[in-house]
mmCIF file with all atom_site columns, N, CA, C and O in Angstrom:
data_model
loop_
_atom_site.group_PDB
_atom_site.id
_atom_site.type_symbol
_atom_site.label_atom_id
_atom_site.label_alt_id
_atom_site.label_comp_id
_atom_site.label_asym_id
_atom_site.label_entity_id
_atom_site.label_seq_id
_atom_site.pdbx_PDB_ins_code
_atom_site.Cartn_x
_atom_site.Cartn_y
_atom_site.Cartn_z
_atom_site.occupancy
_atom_site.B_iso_or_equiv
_atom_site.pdbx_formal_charge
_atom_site.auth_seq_id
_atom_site.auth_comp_id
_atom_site.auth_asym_id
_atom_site.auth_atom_id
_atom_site.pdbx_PDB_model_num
ATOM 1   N N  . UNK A 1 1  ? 88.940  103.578 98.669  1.00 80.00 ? 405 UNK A N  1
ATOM 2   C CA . UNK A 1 1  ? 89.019  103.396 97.241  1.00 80.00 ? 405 UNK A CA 1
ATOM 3   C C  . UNK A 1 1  ? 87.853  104.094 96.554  1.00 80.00 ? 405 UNK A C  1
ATOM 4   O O  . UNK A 1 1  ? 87.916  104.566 95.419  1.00 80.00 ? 405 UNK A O  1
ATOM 5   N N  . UNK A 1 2  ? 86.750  104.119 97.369  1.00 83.00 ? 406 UNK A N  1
ATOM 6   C CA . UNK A 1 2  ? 85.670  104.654 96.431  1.00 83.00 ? 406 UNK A CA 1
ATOM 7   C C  . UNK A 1 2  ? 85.893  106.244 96.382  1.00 83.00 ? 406 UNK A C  1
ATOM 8   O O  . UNK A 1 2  ? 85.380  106.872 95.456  1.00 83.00 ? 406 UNK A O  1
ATOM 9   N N  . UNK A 1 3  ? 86.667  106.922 97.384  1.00 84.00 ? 407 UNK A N  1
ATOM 10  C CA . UNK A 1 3  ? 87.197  108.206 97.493  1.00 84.00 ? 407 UNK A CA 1
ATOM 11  C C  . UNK A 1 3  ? 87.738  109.051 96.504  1.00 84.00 ? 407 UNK A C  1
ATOM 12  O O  . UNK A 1 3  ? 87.599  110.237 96.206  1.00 84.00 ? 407 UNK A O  1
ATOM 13  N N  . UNK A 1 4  ? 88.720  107.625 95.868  1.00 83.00 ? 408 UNK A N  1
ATOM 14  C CA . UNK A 1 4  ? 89.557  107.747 94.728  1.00 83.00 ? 408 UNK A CA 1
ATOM 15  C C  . UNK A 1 4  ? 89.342  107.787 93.371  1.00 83.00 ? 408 UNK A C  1
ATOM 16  O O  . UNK A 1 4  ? 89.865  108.274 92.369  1.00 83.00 ? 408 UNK A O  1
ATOM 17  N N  . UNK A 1 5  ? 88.274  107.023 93.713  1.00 83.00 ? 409 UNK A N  1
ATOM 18  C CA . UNK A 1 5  ? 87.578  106.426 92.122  1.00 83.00 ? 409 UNK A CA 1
ATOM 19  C C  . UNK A 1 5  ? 87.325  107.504 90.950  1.00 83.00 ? 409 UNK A C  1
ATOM 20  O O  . UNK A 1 5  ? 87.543  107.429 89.741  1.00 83.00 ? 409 UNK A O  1
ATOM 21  N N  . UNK A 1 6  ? 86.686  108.725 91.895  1.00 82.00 ? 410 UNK A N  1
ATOM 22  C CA . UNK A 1 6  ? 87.309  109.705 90.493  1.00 82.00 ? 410 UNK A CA 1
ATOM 23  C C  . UNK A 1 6  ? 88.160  110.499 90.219  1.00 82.00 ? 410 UNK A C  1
ATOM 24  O O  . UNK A 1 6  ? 88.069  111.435 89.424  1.00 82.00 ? 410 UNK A O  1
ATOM 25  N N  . UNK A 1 7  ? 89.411  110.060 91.110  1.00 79.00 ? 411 UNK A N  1
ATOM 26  C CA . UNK A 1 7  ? 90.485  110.660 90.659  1.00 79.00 ? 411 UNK A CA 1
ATOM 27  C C  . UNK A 1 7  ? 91.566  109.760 89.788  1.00 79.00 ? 411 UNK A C  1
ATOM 28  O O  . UNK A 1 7  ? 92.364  110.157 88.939  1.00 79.00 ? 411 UNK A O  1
ATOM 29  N N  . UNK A 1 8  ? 91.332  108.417 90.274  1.00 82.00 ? 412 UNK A N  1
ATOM 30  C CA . UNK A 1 8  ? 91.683  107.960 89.293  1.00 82.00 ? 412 UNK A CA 1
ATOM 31  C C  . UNK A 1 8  ? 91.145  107.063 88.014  1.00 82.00 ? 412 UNK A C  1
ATOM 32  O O  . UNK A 1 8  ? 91.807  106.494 87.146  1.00 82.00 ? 412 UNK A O  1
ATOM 33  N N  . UNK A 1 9  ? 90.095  107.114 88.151  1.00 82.00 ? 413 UNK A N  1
ATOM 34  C CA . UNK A 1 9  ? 89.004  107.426 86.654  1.00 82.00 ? 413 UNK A CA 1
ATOM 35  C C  . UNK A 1 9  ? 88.957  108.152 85.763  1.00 82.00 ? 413 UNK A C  1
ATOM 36  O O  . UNK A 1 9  ? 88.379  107.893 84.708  1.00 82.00 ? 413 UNK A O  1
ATOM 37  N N  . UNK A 1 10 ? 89.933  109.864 86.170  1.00 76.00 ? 414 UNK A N  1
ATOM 38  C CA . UNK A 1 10 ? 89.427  110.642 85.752  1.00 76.00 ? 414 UNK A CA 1
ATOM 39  C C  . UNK A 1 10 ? 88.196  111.259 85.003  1.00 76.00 ? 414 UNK A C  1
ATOM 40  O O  . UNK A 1 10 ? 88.130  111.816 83.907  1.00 76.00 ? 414 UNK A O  1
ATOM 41  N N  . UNK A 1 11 ? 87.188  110.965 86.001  1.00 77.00 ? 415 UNK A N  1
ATOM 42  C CA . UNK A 1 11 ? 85.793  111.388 86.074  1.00 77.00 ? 415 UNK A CA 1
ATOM 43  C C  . UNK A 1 11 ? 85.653  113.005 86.283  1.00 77.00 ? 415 UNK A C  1
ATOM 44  O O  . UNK A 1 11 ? 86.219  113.507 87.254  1.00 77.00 ? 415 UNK A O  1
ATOM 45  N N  . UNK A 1 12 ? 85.068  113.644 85.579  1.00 73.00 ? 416 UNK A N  1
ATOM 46  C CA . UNK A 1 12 ? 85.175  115.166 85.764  1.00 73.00 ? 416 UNK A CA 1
ATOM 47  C C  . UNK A 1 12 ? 85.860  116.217 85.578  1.00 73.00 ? 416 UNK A C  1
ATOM 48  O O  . UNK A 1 12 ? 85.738  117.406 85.874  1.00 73.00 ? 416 UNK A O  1
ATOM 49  N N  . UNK A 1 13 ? 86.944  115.303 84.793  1.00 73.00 ? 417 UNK A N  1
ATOM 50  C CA . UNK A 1 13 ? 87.902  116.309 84.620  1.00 73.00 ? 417 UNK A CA 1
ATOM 51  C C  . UNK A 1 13 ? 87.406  117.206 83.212  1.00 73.00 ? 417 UNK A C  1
ATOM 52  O O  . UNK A 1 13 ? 86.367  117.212 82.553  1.00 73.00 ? 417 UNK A O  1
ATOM 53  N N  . UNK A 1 14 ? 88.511  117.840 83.133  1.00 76.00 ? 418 UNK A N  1
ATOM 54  C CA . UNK A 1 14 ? 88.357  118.739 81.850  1.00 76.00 ? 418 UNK A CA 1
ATOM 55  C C  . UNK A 1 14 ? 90.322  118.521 81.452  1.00 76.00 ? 418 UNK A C  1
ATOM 56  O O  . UNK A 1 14 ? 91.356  118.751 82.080  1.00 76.00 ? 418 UNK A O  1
ATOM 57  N N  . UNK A 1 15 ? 89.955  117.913 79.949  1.00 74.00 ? 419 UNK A N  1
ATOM 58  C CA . UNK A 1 15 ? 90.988  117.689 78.875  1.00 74.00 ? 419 UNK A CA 1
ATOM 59  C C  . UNK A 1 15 ? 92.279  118.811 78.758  1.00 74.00 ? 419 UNK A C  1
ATOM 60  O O  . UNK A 1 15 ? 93.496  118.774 78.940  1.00 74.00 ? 419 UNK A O  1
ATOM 61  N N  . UNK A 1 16 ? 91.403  119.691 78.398  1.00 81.00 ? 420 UNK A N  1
ATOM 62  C CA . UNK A 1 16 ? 92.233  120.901 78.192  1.00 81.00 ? 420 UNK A CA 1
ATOM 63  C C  . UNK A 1 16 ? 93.051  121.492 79.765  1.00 81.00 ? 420 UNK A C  1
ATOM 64  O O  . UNK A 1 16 ? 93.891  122.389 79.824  1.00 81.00 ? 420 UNK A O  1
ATOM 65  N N  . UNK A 1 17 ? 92.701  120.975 80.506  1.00 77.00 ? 421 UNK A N  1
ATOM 66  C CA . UNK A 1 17 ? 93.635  121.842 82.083  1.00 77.00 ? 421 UNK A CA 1
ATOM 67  C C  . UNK A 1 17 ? 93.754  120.625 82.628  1.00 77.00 ? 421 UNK A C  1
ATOM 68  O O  . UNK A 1 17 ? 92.852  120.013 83.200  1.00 77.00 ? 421 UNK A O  1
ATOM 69  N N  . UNK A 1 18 ? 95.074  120.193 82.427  1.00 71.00 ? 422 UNK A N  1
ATOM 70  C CA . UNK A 1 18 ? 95.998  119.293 83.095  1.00 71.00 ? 422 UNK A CA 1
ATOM 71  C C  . UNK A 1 18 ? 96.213  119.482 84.479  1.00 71.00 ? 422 UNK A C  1
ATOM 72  O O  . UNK A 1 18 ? 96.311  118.662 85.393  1.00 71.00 ? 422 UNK A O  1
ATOM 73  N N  . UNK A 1 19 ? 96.289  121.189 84.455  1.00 74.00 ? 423 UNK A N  1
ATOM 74  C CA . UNK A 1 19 ? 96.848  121.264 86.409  1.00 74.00 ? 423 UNK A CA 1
ATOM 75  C C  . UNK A 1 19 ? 95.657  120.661 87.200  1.00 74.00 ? 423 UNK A C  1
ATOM 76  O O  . UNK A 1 19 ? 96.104  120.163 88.233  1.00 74.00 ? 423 UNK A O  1
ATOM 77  N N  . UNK A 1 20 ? 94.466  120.531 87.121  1.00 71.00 ? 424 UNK A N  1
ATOM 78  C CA . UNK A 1 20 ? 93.348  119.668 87.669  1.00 71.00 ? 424 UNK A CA 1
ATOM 79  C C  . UNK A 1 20 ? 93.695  118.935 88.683  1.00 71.00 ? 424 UNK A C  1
ATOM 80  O O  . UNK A 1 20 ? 93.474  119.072 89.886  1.00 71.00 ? 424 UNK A O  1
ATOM 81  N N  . UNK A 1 21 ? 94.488  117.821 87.856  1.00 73.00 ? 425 UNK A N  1
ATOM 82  C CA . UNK A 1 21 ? 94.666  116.878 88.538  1.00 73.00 ? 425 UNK A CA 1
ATOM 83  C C  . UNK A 1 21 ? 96.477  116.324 88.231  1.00 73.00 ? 425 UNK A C  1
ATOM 84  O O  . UNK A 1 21 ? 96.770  115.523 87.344  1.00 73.00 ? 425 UNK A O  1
ATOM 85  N N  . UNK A 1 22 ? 97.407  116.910 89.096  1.00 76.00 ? 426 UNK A N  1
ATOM 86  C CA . UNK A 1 22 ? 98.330  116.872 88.986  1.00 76.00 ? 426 UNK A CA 1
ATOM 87  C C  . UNK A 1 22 ? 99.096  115.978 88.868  1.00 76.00 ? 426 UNK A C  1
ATOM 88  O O  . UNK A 1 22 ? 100.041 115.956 88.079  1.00 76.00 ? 426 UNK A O  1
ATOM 89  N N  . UNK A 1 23 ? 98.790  115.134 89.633  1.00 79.00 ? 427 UNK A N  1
ATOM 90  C CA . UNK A 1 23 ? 99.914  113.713 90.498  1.00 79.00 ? 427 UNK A CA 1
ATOM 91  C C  . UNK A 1 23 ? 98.803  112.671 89.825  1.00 79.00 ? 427 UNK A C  1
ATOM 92  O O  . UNK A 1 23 ? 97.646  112.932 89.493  1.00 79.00 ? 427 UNK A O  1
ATOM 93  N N  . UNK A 1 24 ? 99.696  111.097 89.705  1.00 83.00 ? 428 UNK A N  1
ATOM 94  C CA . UNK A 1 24 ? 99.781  110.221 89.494  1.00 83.00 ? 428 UNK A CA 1
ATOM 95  C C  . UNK A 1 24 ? 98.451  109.372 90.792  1.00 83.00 ? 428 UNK A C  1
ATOM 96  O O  . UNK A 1 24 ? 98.638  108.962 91.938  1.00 83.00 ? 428 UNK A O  1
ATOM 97  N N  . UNK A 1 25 ? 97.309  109.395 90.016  1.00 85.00 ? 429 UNK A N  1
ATOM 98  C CA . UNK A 1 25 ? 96.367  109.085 91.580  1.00 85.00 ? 429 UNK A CA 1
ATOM 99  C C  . UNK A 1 25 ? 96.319  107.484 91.489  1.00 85.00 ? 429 UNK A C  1
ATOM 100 O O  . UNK A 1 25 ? 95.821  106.812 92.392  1.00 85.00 ? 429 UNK A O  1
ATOM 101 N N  . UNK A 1 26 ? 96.703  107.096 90.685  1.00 87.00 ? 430 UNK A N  1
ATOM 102 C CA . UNK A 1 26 ? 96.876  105.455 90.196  1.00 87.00 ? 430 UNK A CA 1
ATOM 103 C C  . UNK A 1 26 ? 97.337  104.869 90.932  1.00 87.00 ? 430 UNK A C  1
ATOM 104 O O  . UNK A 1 26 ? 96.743  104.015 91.590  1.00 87.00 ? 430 UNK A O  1
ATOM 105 N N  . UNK A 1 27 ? 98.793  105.216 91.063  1.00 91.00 ? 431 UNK A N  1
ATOM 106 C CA . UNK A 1 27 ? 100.025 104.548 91.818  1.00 91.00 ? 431 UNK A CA 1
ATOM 107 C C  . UNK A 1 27 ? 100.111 104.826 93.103  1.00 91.00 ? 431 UNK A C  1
ATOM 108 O O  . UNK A 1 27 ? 100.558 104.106 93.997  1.00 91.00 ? 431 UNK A O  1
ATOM 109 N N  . UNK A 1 28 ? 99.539  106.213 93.195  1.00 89.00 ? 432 UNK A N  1
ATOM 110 C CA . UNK A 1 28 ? 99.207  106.816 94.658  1.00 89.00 ? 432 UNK A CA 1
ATOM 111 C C  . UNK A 1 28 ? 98.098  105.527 95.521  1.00 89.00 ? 432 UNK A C  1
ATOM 112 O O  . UNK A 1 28 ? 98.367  105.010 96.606  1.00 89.00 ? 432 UNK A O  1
ATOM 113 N N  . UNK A 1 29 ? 96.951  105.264 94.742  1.00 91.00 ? 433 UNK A N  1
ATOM 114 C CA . UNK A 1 29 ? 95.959  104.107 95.378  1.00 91.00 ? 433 UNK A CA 1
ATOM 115 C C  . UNK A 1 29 ? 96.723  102.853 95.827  1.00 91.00 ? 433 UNK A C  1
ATOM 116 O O  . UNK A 1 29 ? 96.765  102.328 96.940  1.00 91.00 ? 433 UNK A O  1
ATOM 117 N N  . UNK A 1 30 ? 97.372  102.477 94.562  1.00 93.00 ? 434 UNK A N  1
ATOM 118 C CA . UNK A 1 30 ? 98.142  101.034 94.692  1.00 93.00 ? 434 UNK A CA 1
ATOM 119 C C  . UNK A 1 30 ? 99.329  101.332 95.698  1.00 93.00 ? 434 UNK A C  1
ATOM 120 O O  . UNK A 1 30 ? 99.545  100.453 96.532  1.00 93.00 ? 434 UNK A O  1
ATOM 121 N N  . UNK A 1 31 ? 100.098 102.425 95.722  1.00 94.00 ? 435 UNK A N  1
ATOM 122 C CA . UNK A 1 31 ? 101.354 102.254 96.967  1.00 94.00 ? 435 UNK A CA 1
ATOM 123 C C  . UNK A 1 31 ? 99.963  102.415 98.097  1.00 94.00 ? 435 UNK A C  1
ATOM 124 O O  . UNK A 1 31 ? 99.780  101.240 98.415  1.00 94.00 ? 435 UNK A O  1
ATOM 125 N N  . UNK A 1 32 ? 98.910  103.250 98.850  1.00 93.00 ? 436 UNK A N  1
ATOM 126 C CA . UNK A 1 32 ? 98.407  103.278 99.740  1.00 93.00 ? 436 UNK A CA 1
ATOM 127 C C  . UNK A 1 32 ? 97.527  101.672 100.074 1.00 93.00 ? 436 UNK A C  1
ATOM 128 O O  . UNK A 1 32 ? 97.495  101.356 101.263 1.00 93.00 ? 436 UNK A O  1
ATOM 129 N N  . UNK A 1 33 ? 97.013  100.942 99.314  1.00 94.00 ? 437 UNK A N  1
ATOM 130 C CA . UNK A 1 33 ? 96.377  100.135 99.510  1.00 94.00 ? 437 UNK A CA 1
ATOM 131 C C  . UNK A 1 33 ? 97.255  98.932  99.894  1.00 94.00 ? 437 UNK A C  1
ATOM 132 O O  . UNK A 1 33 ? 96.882  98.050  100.667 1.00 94.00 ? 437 UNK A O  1
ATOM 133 N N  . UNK A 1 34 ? 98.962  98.992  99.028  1.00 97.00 ? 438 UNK A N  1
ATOM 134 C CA . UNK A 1 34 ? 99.652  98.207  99.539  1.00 97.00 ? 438 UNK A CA 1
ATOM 135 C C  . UNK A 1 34 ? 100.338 98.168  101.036 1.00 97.00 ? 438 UNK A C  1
ATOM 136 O O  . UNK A 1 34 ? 100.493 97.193  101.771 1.00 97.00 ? 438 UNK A O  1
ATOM 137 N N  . UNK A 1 35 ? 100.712 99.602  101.255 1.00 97.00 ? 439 UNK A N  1
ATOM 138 C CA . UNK A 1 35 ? 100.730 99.417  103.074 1.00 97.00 ? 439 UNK A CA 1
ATOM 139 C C  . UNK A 1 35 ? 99.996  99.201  103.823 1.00 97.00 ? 439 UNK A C  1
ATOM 140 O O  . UNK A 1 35 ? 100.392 98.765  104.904 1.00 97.00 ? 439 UNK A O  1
ATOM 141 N N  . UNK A 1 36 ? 98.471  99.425  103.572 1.00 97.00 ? 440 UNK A N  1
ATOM 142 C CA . UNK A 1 36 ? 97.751  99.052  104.479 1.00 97.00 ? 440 UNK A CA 1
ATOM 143 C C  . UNK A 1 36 ? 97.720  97.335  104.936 1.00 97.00 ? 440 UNK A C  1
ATOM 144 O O  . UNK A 1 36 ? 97.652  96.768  106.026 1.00 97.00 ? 440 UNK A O  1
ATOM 145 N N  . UNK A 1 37 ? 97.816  96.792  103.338 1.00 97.00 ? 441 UNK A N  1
ATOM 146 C CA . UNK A 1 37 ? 98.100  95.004  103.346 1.00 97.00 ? 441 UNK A CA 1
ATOM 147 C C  . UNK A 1 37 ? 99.051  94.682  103.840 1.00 97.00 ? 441 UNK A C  1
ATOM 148 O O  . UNK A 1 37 ? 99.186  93.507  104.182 1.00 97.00 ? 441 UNK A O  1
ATOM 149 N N  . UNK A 1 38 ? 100.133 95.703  104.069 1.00 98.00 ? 442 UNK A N  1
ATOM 150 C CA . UNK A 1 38 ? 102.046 95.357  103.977 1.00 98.00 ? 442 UNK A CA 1
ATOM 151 C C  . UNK A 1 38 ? 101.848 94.891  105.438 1.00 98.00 ? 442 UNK A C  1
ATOM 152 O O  . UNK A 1 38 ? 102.008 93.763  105.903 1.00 98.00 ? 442 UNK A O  1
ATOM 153 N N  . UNK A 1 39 ? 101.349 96.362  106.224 1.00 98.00 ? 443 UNK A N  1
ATOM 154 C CA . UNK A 1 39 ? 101.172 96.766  107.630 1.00 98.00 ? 443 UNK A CA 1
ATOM 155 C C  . UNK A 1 39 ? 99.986  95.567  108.402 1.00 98.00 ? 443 UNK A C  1
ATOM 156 O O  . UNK A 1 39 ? 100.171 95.274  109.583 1.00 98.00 ? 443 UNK A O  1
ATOM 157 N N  . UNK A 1 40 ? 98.949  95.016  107.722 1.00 97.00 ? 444 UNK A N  1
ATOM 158 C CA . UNK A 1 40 ? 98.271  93.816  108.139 1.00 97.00 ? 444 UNK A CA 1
ATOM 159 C C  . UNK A 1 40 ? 98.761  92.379  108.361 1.00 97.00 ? 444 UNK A C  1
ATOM 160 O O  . UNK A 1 40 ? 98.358  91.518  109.144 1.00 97.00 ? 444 UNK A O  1
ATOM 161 N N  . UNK A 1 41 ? 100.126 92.358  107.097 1.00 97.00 ? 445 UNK A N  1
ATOM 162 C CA . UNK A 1 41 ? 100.398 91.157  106.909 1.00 97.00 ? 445 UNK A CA 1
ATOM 163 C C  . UNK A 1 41 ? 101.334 90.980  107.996 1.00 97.00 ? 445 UNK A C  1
ATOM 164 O O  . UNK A 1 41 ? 101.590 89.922  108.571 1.00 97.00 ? 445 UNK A O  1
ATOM 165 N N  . UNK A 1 42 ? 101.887 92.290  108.249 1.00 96.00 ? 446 UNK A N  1
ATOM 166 C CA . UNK A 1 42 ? 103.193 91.905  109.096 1.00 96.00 ? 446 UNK A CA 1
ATOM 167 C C  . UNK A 1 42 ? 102.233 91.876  110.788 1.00 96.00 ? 446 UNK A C  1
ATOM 168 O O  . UNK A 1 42 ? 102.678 91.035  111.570 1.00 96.00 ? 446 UNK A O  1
ATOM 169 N N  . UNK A 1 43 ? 101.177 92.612  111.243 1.00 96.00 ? 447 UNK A N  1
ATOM 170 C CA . UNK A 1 43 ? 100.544 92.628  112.333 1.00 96.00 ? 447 UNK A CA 1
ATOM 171 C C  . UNK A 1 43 ? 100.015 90.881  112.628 1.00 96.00 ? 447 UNK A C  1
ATOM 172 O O  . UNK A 1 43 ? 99.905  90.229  113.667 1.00 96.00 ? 447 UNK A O  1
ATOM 173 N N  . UNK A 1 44 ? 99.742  90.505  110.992 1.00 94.00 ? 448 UNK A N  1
ATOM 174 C CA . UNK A 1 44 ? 99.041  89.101  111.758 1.00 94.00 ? 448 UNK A CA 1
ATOM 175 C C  . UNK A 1 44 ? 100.050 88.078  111.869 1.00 94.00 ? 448 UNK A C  1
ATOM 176 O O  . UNK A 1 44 ? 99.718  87.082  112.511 1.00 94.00 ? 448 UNK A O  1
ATOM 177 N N  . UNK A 1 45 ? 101.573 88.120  111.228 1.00 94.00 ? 449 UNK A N  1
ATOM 178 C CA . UNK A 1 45 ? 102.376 87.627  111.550 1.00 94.00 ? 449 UNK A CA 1
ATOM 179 C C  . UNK A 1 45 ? 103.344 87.475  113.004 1.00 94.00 ? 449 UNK A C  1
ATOM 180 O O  . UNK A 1 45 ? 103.979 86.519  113.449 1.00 94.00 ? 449 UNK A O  1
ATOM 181 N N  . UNK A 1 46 ? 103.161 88.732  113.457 1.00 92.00 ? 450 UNK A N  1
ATOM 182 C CA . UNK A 1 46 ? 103.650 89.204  114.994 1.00 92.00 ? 450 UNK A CA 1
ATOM 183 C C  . UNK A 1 46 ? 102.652 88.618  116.292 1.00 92.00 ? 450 UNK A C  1
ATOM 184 O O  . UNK A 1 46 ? 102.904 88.296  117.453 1.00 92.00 ? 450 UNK A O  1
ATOM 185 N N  . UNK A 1 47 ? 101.386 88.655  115.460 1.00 90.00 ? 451 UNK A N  1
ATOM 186 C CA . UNK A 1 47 ? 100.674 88.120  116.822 1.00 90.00 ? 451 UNK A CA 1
ATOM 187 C C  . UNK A 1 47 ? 100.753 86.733  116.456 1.00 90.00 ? 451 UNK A C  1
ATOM 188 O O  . UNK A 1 47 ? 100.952 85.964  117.396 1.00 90.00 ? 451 UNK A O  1
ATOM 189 N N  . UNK A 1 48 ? 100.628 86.162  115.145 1.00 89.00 ? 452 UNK A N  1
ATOM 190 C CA . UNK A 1 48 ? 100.424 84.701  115.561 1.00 89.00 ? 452 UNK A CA 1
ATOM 191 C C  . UNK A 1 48 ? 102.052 83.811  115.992 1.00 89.00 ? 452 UNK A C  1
ATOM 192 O O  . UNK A 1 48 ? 102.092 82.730  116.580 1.00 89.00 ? 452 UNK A O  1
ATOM 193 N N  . UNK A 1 49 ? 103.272 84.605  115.520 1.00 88.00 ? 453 UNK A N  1
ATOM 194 C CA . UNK A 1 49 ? 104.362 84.267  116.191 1.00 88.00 ? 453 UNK A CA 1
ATOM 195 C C  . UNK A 1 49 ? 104.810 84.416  117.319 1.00 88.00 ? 453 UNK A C  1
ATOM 196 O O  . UNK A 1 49 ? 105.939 84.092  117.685 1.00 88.00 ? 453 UNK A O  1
ATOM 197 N N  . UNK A 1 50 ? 103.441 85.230  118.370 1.00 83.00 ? 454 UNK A N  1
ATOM 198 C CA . UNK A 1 50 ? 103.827 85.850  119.850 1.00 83.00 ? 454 UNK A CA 1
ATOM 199 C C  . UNK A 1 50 ? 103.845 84.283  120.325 1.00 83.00 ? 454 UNK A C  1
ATOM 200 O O  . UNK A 1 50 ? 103.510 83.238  119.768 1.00 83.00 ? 454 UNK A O  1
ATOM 201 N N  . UNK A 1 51 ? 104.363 84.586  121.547 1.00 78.00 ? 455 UNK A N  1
ATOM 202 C CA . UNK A 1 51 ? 104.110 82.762  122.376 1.00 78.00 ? 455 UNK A CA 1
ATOM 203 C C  . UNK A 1 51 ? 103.104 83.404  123.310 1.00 78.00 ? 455 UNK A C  1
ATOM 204 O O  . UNK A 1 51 ? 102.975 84.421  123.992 1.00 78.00 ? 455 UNK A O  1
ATOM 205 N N  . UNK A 1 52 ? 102.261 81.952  122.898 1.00 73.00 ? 456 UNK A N  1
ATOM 206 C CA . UNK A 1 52 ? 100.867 81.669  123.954 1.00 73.00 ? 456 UNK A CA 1
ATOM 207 C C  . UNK A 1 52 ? 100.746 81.318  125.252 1.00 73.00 ? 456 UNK A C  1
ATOM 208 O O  . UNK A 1 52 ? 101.053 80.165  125.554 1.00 73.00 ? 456 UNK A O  1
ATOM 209 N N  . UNK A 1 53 ? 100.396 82.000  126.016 1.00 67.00 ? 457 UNK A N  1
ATOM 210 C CA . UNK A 1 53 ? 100.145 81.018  127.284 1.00 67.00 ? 457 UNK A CA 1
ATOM 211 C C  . UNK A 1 53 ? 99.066  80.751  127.983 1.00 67.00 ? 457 UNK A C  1
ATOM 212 O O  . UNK A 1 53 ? 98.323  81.528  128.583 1.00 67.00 ? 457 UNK A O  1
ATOM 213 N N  . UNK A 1 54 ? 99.019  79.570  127.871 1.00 62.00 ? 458 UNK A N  1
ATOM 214 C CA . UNK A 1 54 ? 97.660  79.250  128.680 1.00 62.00 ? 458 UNK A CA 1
ATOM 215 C C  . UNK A 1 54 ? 97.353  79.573  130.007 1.00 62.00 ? 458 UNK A C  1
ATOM 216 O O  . UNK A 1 54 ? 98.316  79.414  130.757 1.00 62.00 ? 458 UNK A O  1
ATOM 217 N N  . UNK A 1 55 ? 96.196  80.026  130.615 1.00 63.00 ? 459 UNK A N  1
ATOM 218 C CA . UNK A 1 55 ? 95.388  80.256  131.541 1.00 63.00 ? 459 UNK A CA 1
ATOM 219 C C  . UNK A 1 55 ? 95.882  79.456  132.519 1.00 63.00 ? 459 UNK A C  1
ATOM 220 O O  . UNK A 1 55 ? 96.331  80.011  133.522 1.00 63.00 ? 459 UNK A O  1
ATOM 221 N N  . UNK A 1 56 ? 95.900  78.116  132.435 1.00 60.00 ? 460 UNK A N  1
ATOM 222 C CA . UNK A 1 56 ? 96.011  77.088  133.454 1.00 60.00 ? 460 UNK A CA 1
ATOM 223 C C  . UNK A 1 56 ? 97.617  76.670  134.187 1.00 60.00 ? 460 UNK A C  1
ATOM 224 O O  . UNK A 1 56 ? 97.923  76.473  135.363 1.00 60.00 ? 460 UNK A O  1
ATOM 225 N N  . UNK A 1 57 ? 98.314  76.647  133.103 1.00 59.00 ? 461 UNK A N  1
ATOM 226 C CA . UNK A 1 57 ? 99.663  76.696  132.979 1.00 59.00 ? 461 UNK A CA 1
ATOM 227 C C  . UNK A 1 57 ? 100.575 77.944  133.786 1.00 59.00 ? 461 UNK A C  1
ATOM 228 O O  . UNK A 1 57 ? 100.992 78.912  133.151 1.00 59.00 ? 461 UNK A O  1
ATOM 229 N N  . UNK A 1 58 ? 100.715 77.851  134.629 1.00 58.00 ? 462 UNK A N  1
ATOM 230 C CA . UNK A 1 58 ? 101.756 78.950  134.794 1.00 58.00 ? 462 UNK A CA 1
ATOM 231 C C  . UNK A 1 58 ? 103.510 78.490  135.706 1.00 58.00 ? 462 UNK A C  1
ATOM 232 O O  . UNK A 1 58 ? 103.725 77.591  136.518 1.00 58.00 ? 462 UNK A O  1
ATOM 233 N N  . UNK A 1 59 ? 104.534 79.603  135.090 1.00 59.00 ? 463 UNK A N  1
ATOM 234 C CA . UNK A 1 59 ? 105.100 78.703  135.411 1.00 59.00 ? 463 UNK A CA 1
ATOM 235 C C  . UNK A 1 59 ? 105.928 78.695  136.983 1.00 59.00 ? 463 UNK A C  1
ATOM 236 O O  . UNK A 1 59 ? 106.045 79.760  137.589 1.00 59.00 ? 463 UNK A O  1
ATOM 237 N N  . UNK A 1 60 ? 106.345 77.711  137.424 1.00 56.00 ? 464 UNK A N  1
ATOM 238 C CA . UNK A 1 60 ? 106.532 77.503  139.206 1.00 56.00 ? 464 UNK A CA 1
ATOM 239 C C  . UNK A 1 60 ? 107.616 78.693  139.508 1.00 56.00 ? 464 UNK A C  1
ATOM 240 O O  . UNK A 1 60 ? 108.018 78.886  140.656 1.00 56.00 ? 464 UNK A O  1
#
């Protein structure tokens, strides 16, 4: 995010030349920041729905 910050701040730009900065860096942050959460939420859901097995337990 701090990568982004002046692109989508538009920090540095210049008014008059649009081609600068072409694309939408806004929505670009928010869709990237949301897969990374999407892709976490579903990782900590998979492991904590794995079945556990204990050390001691095994079965005959």
């Amino acid at each position: 995010m701090a990568f982004a910050a002046p692109l989508v701040l538009d920090l540095g730009g210049r008014p008059d030349n649009a081609s600068l900065r072409p694309r939408d860096y806004g929505s670009g942050l928010v869709s990237a920041v949301a897969v990374v959460w999407g892709l976490a939420a579903v990782t900590a859901v998979v492991l904590w729905a794995r079945p556990r097995f204990d050390r001691g337990s095994r079965p005959a």
